[in-house]
Amino acid sequence: TYLESFKGCNIHDTESPYVVDSVMTQVLTKLTGELSKLYECCKSDEMSPGSFKLRLDLFVEEDHKYESQLVNLLLVILDNADADKTSRYLNQVQRGCISMLQTMASNSSLQAFKALAKISGDSMFVARETIRAGNSTDDDDSDDGYGEVLELEASKTVASAFDSGDMSSEAKIIVMCSVLTQYLKIHGLHNESGVNNISRKGRGIFRAKYDTLTRVMDSGLEATARVDMSLKDKSVIDSIWDKIIDAVKTLLLECLIDGYANNSKSILDIIALFLLHLPPRKYSTVGSILEKGANRAIEVAFGKNEDFDEHLTSADNIVEGAIDIFLACFMGLCQKMPSSPALKSMTGQILGGT
């Protein structure tokens, strides 16, 4: 009832908006602070997230009455925060809500993660670059030019919550799977036109980023391997590994050419983490993916990709990144699948200079 009344409040319809906004900010800030105290008091009892069953998506979570109502109230508060969407910084109310959602997420609250994922949208995987005098700052890897907008802050919060020692392995796995699902929707070729979704946003304005994905997969893969070892029935955990493998396949085979220059370090980190925790029963599936990833990297390094000349990124940086990714795939095959037939053909490619 309170939520319905709050949503229907027409407090902004007034002749004195500046006075009302100031009062509204004070009220919402006070309310957020008191809700934070309430959660600290009840987080281990009435608002405890409880136990989880492994699944591929957090958006099918069963409703936890008190916890979900609290999260819904925070979302209503955010909707009424009346923030300037062009501002470079969050206001008091937004910061309070994000901080509280982070506290809840660190306590394994899937409801909080669901809210953060909803707020962040594609900001976990896409960086908007600052435009100066009509030119994009393609060499700038920071998000400072975009400003501390709500979506970006929410995406950072998803990653930072994974650093919490209080978060359960099962919660990490469920959230990681949902993050990977969102990643595949944005970066994969799973649409009717066959065009990578990020390329539609316009080169020089948006580009891919992998910092959040790397941090989530770091803890998520470790948690998946830990749970895997404790299970006798591998059916559910195998479906989770298949989701992870699908994401790595997309990372290697659907990456835009600019990604070899701008994101090669992140891609190398993800490949290393993936191979470190991958169970042996999945080696045969991954072998062909590493081979294809290495072959694509070689094509890019030798300038055989048809999109190569269209990119403004330095060709030297693209070639260097492509070679690094090729070596990561090649070394992965050497370490995990030394008898793979792919190694012979890839060695022949290298020695033959093709």
XYZ file of C-alpha atoms in Angstrom:
354
model
C 0.000 0.000 0.000
C 2.796 2.371 0.868
C 4.554 1.564 -2.414
C 1.394 2.278 -4.418
C 0.876 5.594 -2.631
C 4.503 6.533 -3.126
C 4.429 5.703 -6.830
C 1.287 7.758 -7.325
C 2.616 10.770 -5.489
C 2.379 13.991 -7.550
C 4.757 15.950 -5.390
C 6.562 17.341 -8.450
C 3.413 19.045 -9.747
C 3.976 22.373 -8.026
C 4.798 25.979 -8.754
C 7.893 25.800 -6.524
C 9.907 22.858 -7.915
C 13.205 23.856 -6.319
C 11.736 23.871 -2.802
C 9.914 20.588 -3.384
C 13.009 18.916 -4.867
C 15.032 19.918 -1.832
C 12.398 18.569 0.550
C 11.969 15.397 -1.522
C 15.730 14.773 -1.487
C 15.862 15.170 2.300
C 12.891 12.844 2.801
C 14.241 10.152 0.472
C 17.746 10.391 1.950
C 16.342 9.962 5.459
C 14.135 7.082 4.313
C 17.046 5.301 2.645
C 19.174 5.677 5.764
C 16.465 4.192 7.976
C 15.900 1.306 5.545
C 19.620 0.578 5.692
C 19.413 0.294 9.483
C 16.386 -1.965 9.149
C 18.239 -4.290 6.783
C 21.299 -4.483 9.044
C 19.005 -5.543 11.852
C 17.129 -8.192 9.853
C 19.634 -9.425 7.224
C 20.369 -12.654 9.088
C 16.751 -13.392 9.962
C 13.628 -12.127 8.159
C 15.615 -10.808 5.168
C 18.142 -13.604 4.920
C 18.398 -14.832 1.295
C 18.454 -18.421 2.523
C 19.773 -21.354 0.495
C 19.859 -21.607 -3.303
C 19.413 -24.282 -5.909
C 21.745 -24.054 -8.878
C 20.121 -22.697 -12.022
C 21.068 -20.744 -15.127
C 19.215 -17.509 -14.482
C 18.589 -15.417 -11.379
C 15.418 -13.977 -12.942
C 13.483 -17.146 -12.138
C 14.175 -16.799 -8.437
C 11.358 -17.532 -6.018
C 9.932 -14.461 -4.366
C 11.213 -13.743 -0.847
C 8.521 -11.524 0.602
C 10.369 -9.111 2.913
C 13.581 -8.970 0.924
C 11.833 -8.403 -2.414
C 9.580 -5.704 -0.934
C 12.619 -3.870 0.391
C 14.321 -4.016 -3.005
C 11.134 -2.834 -4.731
C 10.958 0.097 -2.342
C 14.552 1.041 -3.164
C 13.697 0.974 -6.879
C 10.706 3.254 -6.243
C 12.965 5.644 -4.334
C 15.402 5.665 -7.255
C 12.550 6.411 -9.660
C 11.598 9.418 -7.520
C 15.156 10.656 -6.914
C 14.593 13.248 -9.659
C 18.237 13.165 -10.728
C 19.628 15.044 -13.700
C 20.355 12.271 -16.211
C 23.094 14.397 -17.811
C 24.930 14.823 -14.502
C 28.396 13.361 -14.137
C 27.715 12.267 -10.562
C 25.080 10.457 -8.542
C 22.998 12.455 -6.100
C 22.618 11.682 -2.389
C 19.569 9.502 -2.815
C 21.027 7.438 -5.653
C 24.255 6.836 -3.739
C 22.333 5.668 -0.684
C 20.245 3.209 -2.708
C 23.221 1.801 -4.646
C 25.204 1.430 -1.413
C 22.348 -0.481 0.170
C 21.907 -2.735 -2.865
C 25.632 -3.476 -2.726
C 25.367 -4.439 0.952
C 22.472 -6.757 0.145
C 24.254 -8.267 -2.876
C 27.342 -8.942 -0.766
C 25.046 -10.894 1.544
C 24.111 -13.157 -1.421
C 20.801 -11.403 -2.111
C 19.723 -12.419 -5.605
C 16.925 -9.860 -5.360
C 19.554 -7.123 -5.046
C 21.562 -8.510 -7.960
C 18.394 -8.644 -10.031
C 17.763 -4.952 -9.313
C 21.369 -3.984 -10.086
C 21.274 -5.912 -13.362
C 18.025 -4.174 -14.303
C 19.487 -0.740 -13.523
C 22.837 -1.287 -15.261
C 21.427 -2.656 -18.528
C 24.233 -2.991 -21.079
C 26.623 -0.717 -19.146
C 28.359 -3.840 -17.826
C 29.639 -4.583 -21.322
C 29.510 -1.326 -23.289
C 31.484 1.860 -22.671
C 30.346 5.173 -24.082
C 33.354 7.227 -25.088
C 33.755 10.953 -24.566
C 33.389 12.985 -27.744
C 35.686 15.991 -28.025
C 35.575 18.275 -31.044
C 33.876 15.552 -33.055
C 36.545 12.927 -32.315
C 36.191 9.916 -30.022
C 38.865 9.117 -27.468
C 39.451 5.547 -28.617
C 42.730 5.329 -26.712
C 41.093 6.048 -23.378
C 40.105 2.900 -21.479
C 38.600 4.694 -18.513
C 34.920 5.388 -17.948
C 35.595 8.826 -16.486
C 34.411 10.618 -19.613
C 30.968 8.989 -19.328
C 30.527 10.257 -15.771
C 29.200 8.572 -12.668
C 25.744 7.878 -14.044
C 23.444 5.457 -12.309
C 23.735 2.663 -14.870
C 27.523 2.669 -14.778
C 27.636 2.742 -10.983
C 25.233 -0.191 -10.820
C 27.423 -2.237 -13.168
C 30.485 -1.505 -11.017
C 28.525 -2.572 -7.947
C 27.744 -5.963 -9.489
C 31.479 -6.589 -9.892
C 32.521 -5.262 -6.476
C 29.886 -7.353 -4.670
C 31.662 -10.474 -5.966
C 34.670 -9.577 -3.808
C 32.635 -10.182 -0.671
C 33.651 -13.175 1.378
C 30.063 -13.528 2.596
C 28.638 -14.361 -0.818
C 27.906 -18.068 -1.290
C 29.313 -20.108 -4.183
C 25.810 -20.946 -5.412
C 24.828 -17.263 -5.502
C 28.000 -16.401 -7.430
C 27.258 -19.095 -10.003
C 23.651 -18.005 -10.528
C 24.599 -14.338 -10.912
C 27.519 -15.190 -13.221
C 25.193 -17.183 -15.483
C 22.785 -14.240 -15.697
C 25.650 -11.863 -16.481
C 26.839 -14.229 -19.232
C 23.318 -14.401 -20.655
C 23.222 -10.612 -20.882
C 26.713 -10.600 -22.414
C 25.648 -13.067 -25.110
C 22.600 -10.945 -25.966
C 24.762 -7.870 -26.505
C 27.963 -9.275 -28.016
C 26.844 -12.501 -29.628
C 25.528 -13.111 -33.122
C 22.225 -14.412 -31.773
C 19.945 -12.150 -33.770
C 18.142 -12.352 -37.105
C 20.447 -9.984 -38.984
C 23.609 -11.807 -37.922
C 25.197 -8.498 -36.910
C 26.972 -8.123 -33.592
C 24.653 -5.924 -31.517
C 27.409 -3.657 -30.279
C 28.377 -2.690 -33.830
C 24.941 -1.138 -34.253
C 25.665 1.444 -31.590
C 28.093 3.243 -33.842
C 31.873 3.037 -33.937
C 33.662 5.839 -32.102
C 30.765 6.348 -29.663
C 30.342 2.931 -28.031
C 32.841 0.124 -27.587
C 33.009 -3.193 -25.812
C 34.491 -3.478 -22.335
C 35.241 -6.527 -20.222
C 36.281 -5.296 -16.764
C 33.006 -6.321 -15.099
C 32.874 -9.616 -16.992
C 36.462 -10.442 -15.951
C 35.809 -9.816 -12.257
C 32.545 -11.760 -12.286
C 34.103 -14.726 -14.105
C 37.151 -14.717 -11.806
C 35.063 -15.477 -8.710
C 32.304 -17.261 -10.610
C 34.600 -19.805 -12.262
C 36.311 -20.566 -8.979
C 32.909 -21.095 -7.346
C 31.742 -23.304 -10.236
C 34.833 -25.517 -9.984
C 34.403 -25.798 -6.204
C 30.748 -26.821 -6.452
C 31.522 -29.148 -9.379
C 33.927 -31.183 -7.243
C 31.296 -31.663 -4.541
C 28.554 -32.976 -6.859
C 27.983 -36.539 -7.975
C 25.227 -35.639 -10.434
C 26.861 -33.376 -13.022
C 23.767 -32.613 -15.133
C 23.035 -29.131 -13.731
C 26.671 -28.089 -13.366
C 27.378 -29.269 -16.931
C 24.672 -26.937 -18.232
C 26.437 -24.130 -16.370
C 29.780 -25.079 -17.927
C 28.084 -25.083 -21.340
C 26.900 -21.517 -20.713
C 30.449 -20.481 -19.775
C 31.885 -22.216 -22.849
C 29.340 -20.449 -25.064
C 30.466 -17.091 -23.639
C 34.159 -17.871 -24.228
C 33.338 -18.997 -27.774
C 31.613 -15.666 -28.415
C 34.547 -13.828 -26.860
C 37.009 -15.469 -29.254
C 34.961 -15.754 -32.435
C 32.598 -12.766 -32.418
C 34.942 -10.105 -31.065
C 35.050 -6.951 -33.203
C 38.421 -6.211 -34.791
C 38.895 -3.174 -32.540
C 38.658 -5.553 -29.588
C 42.000 -7.098 -30.457
C 43.610 -3.729 -29.794
C 41.462 -2.368 -26.957
C 40.515 -5.490 -25.014
C 43.198 -8.100 -25.666
C 44.451 -8.026 -22.051
C 40.965 -8.677 -20.673
C 40.405 -11.461 -23.207
C 43.722 -13.075 -22.197
C 42.760 -12.873 -18.514
C 39.382 -14.514 -19.155
C 40.932 -17.313 -21.246
C 43.502 -18.001 -18.507
C 40.827 -18.110 -15.775
C 38.597 -20.297 -17.923
C 41.308 -22.873 -18.654
C 42.478 -22.881 -15.034
C 39.089 -24.067 -13.735
C 37.754 -26.048 -16.727
C 37.100 -29.722 -15.829
C 38.853 -32.341 -18.018
C 35.543 -33.778 -19.246
C 35.003 -30.527 -21.194
C 38.410 -30.446 -22.903
C 37.209 -32.031 -26.149
C 34.467 -29.423 -26.572
C 36.802 -26.521 -25.866
C 39.611 -27.776 -28.112
C 37.792 -26.875 -31.335
C 36.887 -23.447 -29.935
C 40.516 -22.660 -29.101
C 41.535 -23.815 -32.576
C 38.968 -21.567 -34.262
C 39.898 -18.662 -31.983
C 43.568 -19.082 -32.879
C 42.797 -19.278 -36.601
C 40.688 -16.123 -36.454
C 43.427 -14.299 -34.576
C 45.950 -15.350 -37.252
C 43.643 -14.044 -39.986
C 43.408 -10.711 -38.191
C 47.180 -10.559 -37.569
C 47.872 -11.119 -41.274
C 45.212 -8.602 -42.282
C 42.965 -11.147 -43.972
C 39.786 -10.037 -42.235
C 37.556 -7.987 -44.541
C 36.831 -5.395 -41.833
C 40.489 -4.776 -41.028
C 40.993 -1.652 -43.162
C 37.783 0.008 -41.945
C 38.944 0.515 -38.367
C 40.525 3.677 -37.055
C 42.434 1.818 -34.360
C 46.167 1.516 -35.023
C 46.874 -1.538 -37.194
C 49.971 -2.291 -35.116
C 47.874 -2.526 -31.934
C 45.387 -4.818 -33.648
C 48.152 -7.123 -34.896
C 49.863 -7.202 -31.493
C 46.615 -8.023 -29.711
C 45.714 -10.703 -32.264
C 49.112 -12.387 -31.829
C 48.690 -12.394 -28.042
C 45.267 -14.021 -28.341
C 46.611 -16.594 -30.823
C 49.373 -17.527 -28.381
C 46.877 -17.821 -25.524
C 44.766 -20.267 -27.555
C 47.832 -22.170 -28.765
C 49.327 -22.475 -25.276
C 45.944 -23.505 -23.888
C 45.868 -26.404 -26.343
C 49.451 -27.334 -25.483
C 48.759 -27.396 -21.752
C 45.309 -28.979 -21.651
C 45.130 -30.991 -24.905
C 48.717 -31.723 -26.017
C 47.609 -34.595 -28.285
C 45.045 -32.484 -30.137
C 45.305 -32.747 -33.978
C 44.732 -28.995 -34.075
C 48.223 -28.375 -32.721
C 49.840 -29.988 -35.752
C 47.870 -27.916 -38.260
C 48.403 -24.704 -36.268
C 52.151 -25.355 -36.046
C 52.188 -25.856 -39.791
C 50.437 -22.517 -40.233
C 53.020 -20.739 -38.097
C 56.042 -22.354 -39.787
C 54.514 -21.916 -43.207
C 53.785 -18.234 -42.556
C 50.163 -18.569 -43.632
